[in-house]
CSV table of C-alpha atoms in Angstrom, one decimal:
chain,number,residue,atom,x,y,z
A,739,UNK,CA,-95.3,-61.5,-30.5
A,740,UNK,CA,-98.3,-60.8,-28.7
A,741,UNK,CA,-96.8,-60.3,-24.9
A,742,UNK,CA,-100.7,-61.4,-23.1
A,743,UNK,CA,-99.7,-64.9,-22.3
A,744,UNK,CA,-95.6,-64.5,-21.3
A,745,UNK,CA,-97.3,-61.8,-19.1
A,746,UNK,CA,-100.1,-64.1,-17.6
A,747,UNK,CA,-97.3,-67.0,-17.1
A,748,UNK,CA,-95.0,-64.5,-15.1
A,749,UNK,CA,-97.9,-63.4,-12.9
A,750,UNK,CA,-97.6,-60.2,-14.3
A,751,UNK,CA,-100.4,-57.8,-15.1
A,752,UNK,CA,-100.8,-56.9,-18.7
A,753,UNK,CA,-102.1,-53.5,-19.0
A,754,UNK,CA,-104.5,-52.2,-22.1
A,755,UNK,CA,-104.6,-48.5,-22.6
A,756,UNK,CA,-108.3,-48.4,-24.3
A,757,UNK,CA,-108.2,-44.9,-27.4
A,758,UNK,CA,-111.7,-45.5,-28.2
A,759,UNK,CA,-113.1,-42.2,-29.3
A,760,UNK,CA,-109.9,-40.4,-27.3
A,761,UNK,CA,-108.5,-39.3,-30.5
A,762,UNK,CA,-111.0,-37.0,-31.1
A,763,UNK,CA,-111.1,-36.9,-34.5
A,764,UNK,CA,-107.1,-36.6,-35.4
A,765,UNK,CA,-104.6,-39.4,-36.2
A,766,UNK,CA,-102.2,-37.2,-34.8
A,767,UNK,CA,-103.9,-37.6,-31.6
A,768,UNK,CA,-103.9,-41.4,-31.7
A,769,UNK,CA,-100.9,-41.8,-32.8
A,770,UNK,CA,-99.9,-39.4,-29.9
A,771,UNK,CA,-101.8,-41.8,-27.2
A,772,UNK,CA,-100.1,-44.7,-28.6
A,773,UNK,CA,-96.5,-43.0,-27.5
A,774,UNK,CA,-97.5,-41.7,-24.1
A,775,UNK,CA,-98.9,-44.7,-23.2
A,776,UNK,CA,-96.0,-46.8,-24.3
A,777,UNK,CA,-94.3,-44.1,-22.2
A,778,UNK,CA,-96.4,-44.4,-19.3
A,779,UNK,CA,-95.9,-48.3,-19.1
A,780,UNK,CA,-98.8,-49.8,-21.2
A,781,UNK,CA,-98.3,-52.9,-22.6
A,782,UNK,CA,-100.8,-52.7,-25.1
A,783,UNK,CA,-102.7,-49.9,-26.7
A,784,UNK,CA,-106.7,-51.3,-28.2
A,785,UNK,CA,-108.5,-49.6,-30.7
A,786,UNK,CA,-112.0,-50.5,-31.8
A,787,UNK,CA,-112.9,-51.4,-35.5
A,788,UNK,CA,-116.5,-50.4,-36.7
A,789,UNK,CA,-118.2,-48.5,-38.7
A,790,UNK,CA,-121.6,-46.7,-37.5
A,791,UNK,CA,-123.2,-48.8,-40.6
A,792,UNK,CA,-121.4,-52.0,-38.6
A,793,UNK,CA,-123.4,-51.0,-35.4
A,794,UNK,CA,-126.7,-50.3,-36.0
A,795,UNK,CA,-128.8,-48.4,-38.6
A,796,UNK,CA,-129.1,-44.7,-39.3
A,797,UNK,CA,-133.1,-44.3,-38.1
A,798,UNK,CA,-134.5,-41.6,-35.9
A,799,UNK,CA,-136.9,-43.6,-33.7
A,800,UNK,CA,-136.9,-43.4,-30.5
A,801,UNK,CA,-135.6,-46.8,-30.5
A,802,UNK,CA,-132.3,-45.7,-31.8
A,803,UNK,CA,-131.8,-42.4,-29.5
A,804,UNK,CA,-130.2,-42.7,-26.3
A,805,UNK,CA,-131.9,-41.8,-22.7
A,806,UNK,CA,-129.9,-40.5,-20.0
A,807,UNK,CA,-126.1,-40.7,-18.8
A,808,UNK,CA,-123.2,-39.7,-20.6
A,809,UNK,CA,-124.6,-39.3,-24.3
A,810,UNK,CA,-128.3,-38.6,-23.7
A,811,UNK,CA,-130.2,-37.1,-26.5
A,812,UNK,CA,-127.6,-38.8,-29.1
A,813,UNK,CA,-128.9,-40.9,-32.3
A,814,UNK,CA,-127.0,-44.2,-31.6
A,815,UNK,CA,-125.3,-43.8,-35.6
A,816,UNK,CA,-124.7,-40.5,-35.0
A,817,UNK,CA,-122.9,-41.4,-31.8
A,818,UNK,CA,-120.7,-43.9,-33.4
A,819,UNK,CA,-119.7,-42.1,-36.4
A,820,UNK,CA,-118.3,-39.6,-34.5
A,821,UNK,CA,-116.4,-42.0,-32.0
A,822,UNK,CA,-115.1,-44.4,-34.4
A,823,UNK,CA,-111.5,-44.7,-35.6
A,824,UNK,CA,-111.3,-44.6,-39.5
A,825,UNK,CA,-110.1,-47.7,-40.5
A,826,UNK,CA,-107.8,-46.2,-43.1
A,827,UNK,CA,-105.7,-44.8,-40.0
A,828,UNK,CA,-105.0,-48.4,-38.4
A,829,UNK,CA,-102.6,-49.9,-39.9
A,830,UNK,CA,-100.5,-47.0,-38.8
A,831,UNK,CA,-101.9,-46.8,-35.3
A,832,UNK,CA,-100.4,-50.8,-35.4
A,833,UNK,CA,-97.3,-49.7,-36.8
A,834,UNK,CA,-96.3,-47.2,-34.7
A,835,UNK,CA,-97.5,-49.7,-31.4
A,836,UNK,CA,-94.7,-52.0,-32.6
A,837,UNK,CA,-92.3,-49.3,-33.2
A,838,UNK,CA,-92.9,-48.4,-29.3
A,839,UNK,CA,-92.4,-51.8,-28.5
A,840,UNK,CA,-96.1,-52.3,-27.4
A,841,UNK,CA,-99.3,-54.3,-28.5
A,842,UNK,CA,-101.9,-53.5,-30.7
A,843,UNK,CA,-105.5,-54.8,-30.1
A,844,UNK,CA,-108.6,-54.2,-31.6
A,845,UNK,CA,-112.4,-55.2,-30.8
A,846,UNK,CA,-113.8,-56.2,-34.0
A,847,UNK,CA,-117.9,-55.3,-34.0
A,848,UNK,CA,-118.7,-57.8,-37.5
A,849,UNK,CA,-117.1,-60.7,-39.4
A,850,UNK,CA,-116.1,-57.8,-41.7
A,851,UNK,CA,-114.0,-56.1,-39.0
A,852,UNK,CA,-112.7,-59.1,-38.0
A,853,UNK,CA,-111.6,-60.1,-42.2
A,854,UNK,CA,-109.8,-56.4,-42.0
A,855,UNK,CA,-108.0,-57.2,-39.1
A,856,UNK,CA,-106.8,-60.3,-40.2
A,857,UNK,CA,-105.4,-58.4,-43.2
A,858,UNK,CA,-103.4,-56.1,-40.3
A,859,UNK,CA,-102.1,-59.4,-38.9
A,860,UNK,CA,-103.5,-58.2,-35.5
A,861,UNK,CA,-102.9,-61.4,-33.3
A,862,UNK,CA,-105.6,-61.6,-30.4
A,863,UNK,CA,-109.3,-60.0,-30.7
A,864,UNK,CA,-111.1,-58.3,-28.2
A,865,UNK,CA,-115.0,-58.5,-27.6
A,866,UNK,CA,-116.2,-56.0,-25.7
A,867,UNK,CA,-118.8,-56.3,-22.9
A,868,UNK,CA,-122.0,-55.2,-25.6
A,869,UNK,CA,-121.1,-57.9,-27.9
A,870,UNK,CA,-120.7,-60.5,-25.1
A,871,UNK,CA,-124.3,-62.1,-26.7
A,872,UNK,CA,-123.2,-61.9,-30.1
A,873,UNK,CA,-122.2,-65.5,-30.1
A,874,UNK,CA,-121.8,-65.6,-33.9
A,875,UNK,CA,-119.4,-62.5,-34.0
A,876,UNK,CA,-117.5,-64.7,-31.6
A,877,UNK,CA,-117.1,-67.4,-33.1
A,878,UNK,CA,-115.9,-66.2,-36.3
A,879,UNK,CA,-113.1,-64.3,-34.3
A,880,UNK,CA,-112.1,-67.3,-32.0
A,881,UNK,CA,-112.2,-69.5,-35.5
A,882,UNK,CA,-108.9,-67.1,-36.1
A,883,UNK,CA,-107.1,-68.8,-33.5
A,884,UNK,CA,-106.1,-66.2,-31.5
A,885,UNK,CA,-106.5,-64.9,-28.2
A,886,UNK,CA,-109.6,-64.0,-27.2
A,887,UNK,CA,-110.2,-61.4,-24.1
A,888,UNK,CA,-113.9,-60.9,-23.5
A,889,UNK,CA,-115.4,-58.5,-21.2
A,890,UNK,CA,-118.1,-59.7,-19.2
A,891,UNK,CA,-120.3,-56.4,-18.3
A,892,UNK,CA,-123.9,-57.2,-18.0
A,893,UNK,CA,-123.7,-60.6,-18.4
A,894,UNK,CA,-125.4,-63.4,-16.6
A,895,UNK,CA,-123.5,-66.7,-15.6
A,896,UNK,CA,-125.1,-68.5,-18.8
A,897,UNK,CA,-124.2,-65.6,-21.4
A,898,UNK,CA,-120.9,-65.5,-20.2
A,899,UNK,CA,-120.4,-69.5,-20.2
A,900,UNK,CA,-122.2,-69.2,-23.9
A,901,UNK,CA,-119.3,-67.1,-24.8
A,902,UNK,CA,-116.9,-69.6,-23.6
A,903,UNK,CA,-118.5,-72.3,-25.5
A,904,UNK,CA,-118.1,-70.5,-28.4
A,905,UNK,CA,-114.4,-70.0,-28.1
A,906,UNK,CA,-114.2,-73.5,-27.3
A,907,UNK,CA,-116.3,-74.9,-29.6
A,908,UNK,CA,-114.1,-73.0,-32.6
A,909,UNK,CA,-111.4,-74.9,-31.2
A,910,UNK,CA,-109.9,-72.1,-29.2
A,911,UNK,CA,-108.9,-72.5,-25.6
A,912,UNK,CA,-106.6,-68.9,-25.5
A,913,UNK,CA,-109.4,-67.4,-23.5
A,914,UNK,CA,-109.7,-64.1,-20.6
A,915,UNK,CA,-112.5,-62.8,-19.3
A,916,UNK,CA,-112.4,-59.4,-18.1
A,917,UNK,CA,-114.8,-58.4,-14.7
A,918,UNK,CA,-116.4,-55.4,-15.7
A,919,UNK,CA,-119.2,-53.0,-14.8
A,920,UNK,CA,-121.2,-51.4,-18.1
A,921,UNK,CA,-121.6,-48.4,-16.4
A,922,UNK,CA,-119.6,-44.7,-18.0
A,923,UNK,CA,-118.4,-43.9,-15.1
A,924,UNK,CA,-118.8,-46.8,-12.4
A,925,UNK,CA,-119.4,-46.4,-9.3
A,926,UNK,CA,-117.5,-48.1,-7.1
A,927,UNK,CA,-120.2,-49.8,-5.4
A,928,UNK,CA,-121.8,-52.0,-8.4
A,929,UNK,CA,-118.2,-52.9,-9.5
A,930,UNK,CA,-118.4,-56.4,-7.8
A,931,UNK,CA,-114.7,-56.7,-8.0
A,932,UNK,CA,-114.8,-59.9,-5.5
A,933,UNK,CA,-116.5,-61.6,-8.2
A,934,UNK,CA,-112.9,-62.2,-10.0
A,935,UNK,CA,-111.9,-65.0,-7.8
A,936,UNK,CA,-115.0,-66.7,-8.3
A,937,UNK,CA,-115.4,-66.0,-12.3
A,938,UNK,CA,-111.7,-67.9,-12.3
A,939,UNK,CA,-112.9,-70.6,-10.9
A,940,UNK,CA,-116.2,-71.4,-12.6
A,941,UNK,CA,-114.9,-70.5,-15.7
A,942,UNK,CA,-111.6,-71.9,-15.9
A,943,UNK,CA,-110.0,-69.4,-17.3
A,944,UNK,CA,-107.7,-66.3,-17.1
A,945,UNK,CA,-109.9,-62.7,-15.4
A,946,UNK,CA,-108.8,-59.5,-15.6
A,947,UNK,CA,-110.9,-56.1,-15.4
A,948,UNK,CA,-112.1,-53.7,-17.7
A,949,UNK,CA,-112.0,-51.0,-15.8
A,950,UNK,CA,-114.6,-47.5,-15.9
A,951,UNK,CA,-114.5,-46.1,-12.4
A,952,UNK,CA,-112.7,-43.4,-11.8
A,953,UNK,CA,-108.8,-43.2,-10.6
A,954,UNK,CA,-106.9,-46.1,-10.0
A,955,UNK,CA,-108.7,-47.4,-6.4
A,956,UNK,CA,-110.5,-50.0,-8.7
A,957,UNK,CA,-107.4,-51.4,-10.8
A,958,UNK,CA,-105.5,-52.0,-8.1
A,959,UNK,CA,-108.3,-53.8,-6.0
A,960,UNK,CA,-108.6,-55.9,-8.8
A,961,UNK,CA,-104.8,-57.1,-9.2
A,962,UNK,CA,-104.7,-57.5,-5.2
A,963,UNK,CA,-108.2,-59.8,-6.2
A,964,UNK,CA,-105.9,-62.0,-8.9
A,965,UNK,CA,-106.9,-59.5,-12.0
A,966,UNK,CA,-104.4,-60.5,-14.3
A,967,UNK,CA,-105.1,-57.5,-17.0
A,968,UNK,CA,-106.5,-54.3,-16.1
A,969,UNK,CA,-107.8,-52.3,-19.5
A,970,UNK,CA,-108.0,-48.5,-18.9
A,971,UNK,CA,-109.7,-45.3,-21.1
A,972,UNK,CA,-107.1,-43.3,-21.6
A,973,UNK,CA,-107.4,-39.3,-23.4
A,974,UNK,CA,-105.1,-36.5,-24.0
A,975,UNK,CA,-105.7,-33.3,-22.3
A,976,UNK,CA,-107.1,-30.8,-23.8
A,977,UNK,CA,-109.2,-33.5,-26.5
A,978,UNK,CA,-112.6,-33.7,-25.5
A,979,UNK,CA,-114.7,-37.0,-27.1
A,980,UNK,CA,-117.8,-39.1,-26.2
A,981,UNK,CA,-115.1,-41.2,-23.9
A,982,UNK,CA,-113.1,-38.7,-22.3
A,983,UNK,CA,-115.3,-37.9,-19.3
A,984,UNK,CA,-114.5,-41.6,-17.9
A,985,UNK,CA,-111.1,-41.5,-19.3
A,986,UNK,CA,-107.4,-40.9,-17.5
A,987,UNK,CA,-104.7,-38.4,-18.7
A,988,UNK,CA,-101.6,-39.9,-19.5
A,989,UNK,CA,-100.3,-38.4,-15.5
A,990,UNK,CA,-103.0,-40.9,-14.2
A,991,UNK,CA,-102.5,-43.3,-16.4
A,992,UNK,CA,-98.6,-43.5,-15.4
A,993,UNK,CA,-99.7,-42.9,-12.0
A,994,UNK,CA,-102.0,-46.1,-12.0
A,995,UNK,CA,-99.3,-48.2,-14.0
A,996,UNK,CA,-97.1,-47.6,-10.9
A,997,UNK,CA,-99.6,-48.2,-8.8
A,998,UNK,CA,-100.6,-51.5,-10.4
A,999,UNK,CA,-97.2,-52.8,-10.4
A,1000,UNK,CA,-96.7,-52.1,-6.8
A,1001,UNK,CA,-100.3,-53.6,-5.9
A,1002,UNK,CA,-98.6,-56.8,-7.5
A,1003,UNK,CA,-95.8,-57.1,-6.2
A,1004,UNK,CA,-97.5,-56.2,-2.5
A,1005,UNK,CA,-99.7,-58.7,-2.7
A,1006,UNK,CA,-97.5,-61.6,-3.7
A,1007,UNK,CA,-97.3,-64.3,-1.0
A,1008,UNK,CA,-95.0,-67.2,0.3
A,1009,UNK,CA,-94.4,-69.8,-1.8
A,1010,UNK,CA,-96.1,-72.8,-0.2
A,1011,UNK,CA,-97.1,-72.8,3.8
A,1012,UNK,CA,-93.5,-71.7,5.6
A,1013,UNK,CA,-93.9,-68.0,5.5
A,1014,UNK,CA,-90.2,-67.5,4.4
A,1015,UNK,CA,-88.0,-64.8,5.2
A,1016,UNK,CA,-87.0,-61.7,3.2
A,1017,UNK,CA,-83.3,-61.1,3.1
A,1018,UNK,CA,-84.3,-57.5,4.8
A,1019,UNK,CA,-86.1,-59.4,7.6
A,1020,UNK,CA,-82.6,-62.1,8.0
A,1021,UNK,CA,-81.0,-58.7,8.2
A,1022,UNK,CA,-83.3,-57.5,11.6
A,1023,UNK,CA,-83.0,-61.1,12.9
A,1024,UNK,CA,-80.4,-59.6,15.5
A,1025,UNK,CA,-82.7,-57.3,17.0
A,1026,UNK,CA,-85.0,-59.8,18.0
A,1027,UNK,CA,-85.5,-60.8,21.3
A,1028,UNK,CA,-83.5,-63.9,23.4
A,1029,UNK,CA,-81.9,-64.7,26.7
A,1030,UNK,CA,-79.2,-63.4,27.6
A,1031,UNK,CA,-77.1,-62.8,30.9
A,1032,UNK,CA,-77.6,-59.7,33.3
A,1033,UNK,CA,-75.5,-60.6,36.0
A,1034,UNK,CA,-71.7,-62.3,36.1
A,1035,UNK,CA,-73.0,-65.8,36.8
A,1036,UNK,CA,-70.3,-68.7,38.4
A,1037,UNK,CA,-69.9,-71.8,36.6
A,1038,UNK,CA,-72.6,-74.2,38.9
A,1039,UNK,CA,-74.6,-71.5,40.4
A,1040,UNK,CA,-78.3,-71.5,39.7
A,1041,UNK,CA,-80.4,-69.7,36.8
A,1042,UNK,CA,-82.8,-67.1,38.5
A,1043,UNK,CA,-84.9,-64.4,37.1
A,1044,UNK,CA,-82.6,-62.0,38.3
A,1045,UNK,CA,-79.4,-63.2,36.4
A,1046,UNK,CA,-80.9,-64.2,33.3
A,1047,UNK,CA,-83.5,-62.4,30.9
A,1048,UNK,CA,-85.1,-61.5,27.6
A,1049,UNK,CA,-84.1,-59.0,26.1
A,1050,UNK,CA,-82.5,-57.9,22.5
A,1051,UNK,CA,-80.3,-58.5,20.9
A,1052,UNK,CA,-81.4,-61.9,19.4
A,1053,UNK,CA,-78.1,-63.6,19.7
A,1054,UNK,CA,-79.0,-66.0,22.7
A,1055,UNK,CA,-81.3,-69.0,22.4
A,1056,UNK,CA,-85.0,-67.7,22.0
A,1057,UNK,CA,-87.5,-66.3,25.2
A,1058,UNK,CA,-89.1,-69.8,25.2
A,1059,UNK,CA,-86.4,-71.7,26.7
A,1060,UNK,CA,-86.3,-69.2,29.4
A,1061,UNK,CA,-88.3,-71.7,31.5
A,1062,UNK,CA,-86.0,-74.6,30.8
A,1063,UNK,CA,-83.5,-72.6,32.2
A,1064,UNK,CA,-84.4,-71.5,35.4
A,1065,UNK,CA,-83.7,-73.2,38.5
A,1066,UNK,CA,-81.2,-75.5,36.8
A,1067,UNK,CA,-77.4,-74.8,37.2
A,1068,UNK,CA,-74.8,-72.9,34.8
A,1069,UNK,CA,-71.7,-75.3,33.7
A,1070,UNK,CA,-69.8,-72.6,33.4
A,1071,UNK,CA,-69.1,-68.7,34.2
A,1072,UNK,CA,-71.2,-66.5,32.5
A,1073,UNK,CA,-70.6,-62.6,32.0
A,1074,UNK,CA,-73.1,-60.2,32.3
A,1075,UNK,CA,-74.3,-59.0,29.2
A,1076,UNK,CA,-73.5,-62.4,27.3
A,1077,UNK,CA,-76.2,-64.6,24.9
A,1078,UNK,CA,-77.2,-67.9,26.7
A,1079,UNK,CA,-76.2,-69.9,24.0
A,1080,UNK,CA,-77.7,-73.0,22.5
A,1081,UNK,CA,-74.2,-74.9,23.9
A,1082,UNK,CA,-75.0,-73.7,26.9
A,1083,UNK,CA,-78.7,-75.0,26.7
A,1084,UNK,CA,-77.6,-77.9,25.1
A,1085,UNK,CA,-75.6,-78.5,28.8
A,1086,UNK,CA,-78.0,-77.8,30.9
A,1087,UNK,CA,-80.5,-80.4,29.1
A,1088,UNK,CA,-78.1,-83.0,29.2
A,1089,UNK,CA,-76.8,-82.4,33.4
A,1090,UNK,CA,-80.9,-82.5,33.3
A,1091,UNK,CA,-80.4,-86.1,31.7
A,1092,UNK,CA,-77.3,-87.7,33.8
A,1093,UNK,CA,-79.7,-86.3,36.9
């Protein structure tokens, strides 16, 4: 069972801890980053299925080599033959997910990576932020059925509602975007993360955050903002790949689990408009402030400011029938140090009365 939508009805977070090219070449190392992160509290470890024949074409023009940032000077086939996860390895990346109790997810890159995942039984697709366009890729994954968790980097309002279409339009409303900046690292200023609020409510639909900034500042703004999956690079120390300079370690990625989970629960709020107590705050109660009397007083003598006032505990009637008090007289003796009870209110309202 695919755990995306028990996890969205709980308002929970469902975590993704994103391989990519974090293996580094070794199944042993994906296989490895499938059991830390189950360890460290993922819910779900994604993978991506491609070839560098499914991407692009191997030519040397400059059209095809990459300028600036993270992979400058590459050859984009070269690039992705070297990042890409042989597809011989993930049926056993899958298995061992569900032996750790996790999900496995996949973003599919052609309608022949989406027929090969199919055959895993994989049951939800993701399309990542590049492929956001490819509205034909996207409808032969949402024809599947399944649920379908898009990232949104790049993309303009229409793109992104083109997407949505096409889910739709297949007949599939099991739809999340994910906020996200296209950007290896992003800095924290063109994340946009206030955007979530707003995506949810033009869209209609679930928003999470695929998330490439560094630490965990931008996953938990984005949870407090109503991100209801957070999707993380994740790498093994020691493994160096064309992803792991804007990747976590597993230590962060724990660390940011935690702190994700806590940002939840922080930001929950009352149910409905009364701002209801915790049963920690009915515990303080008593040392809230209420009126109480500081001086013996005589059964008919007169309320001053000297024999009454507020002060803790909160066992007397509260500060703001203080006034209602004064100047009218006790019905009976009062020691110092006792609450002004709500009988004893209740008296002096109804002498007030008969008066």
């Amino acid at each position: 069972m695919f755990h995306l939508q028990e996890k969205i009805d709980q308002n929970d977070v469902y975590i993704i801890a994103e391989m990519s090219a974090n293996h580094g070449g070794s199944l042993d190392n994906a296989l490895r980053i499938v059991r830390e992160a189950a360890k460290a509290g993922a819910d779900c470890v994604k993978i991506q299925t491609y070839t560098a024949d499914s991407l692009t074409i191997d030519c040397d023009n400059e059209h095809f080599k990459i300028k600036g940032g993270l992979w400058d000077g590459y050859k984009l086939y070269d690039l992705y033959r070297e990042a890409g996860t042989p597809y011989e390895w993930q049926g056993k990346i899958k298995e061992v997910c569900e032996s750790c109790g996790i999900d496995f997810l996949s973003t599919p890159f052609d309608r022949d990576g989406v027929d090969f995942l199919e055959q895993l039984g994989v049951e939800a697709y993701k399309i990542a932020s590049f492929e956001l366009v490819d509205i034909p890729l996207i409808e032969y994954a949402a024809s599947k059925g399944k649920p379908m968790i898009m990232s949104t980097g790049m993309g303009s309002v229409p793109e992104i509602q083109d997407a949505v279409n096409a889910c739709r339009q297949a007949g599939n409303e099991q739809i999340v975007l994910l906020k996200c900046c296209s950007q290896y690292p992003a800095p924290w200023e063109d994340m946009r993360l206030g955007d979530i609020p707003a995506m949810r409510q033009r869209f209609q639909v679930p928003v999470g955050l695929s998330d490439h900034s560094a630490g965990s500042l931008g996953a938990v703004v984005g949870v407090t903002l109503g991100a209801c999956v957070v999707e993380k690079h994740v790498r093994l120390e020691g493994v160096e790949s064309a992803d792991s300079k804007f990747s976590m370690t597993m230590d962060e990625f724990a660390r940011m689990v935690r702190e994700v989970r806590n940002a939840k629960m922080i930001a929950k709020s009352s149910k409905g408009a009364e701002y209801s107590l915790t049963e920690g705050e009915k515990a303080s109660m008593v040392f809230r402030r209420s009126v109480f009397a500081v001086k013996d007083i005589e059964a008919g003598e007169m309320f001053t400011k000297e024999n009454l006032r507020v002060i803790r505990p909160g066992y007397g009637v509260k500060p703001k029938y203080l006034k209602e008090l004064l100047g009218k007289r006790s019905s009976r003796a009062i020691g110092r140090g006792e609450p002004i009870s709500h009988e004893i209110l209740a008296e002096v309202i109804e002498e007030v009365k008969r008066c």
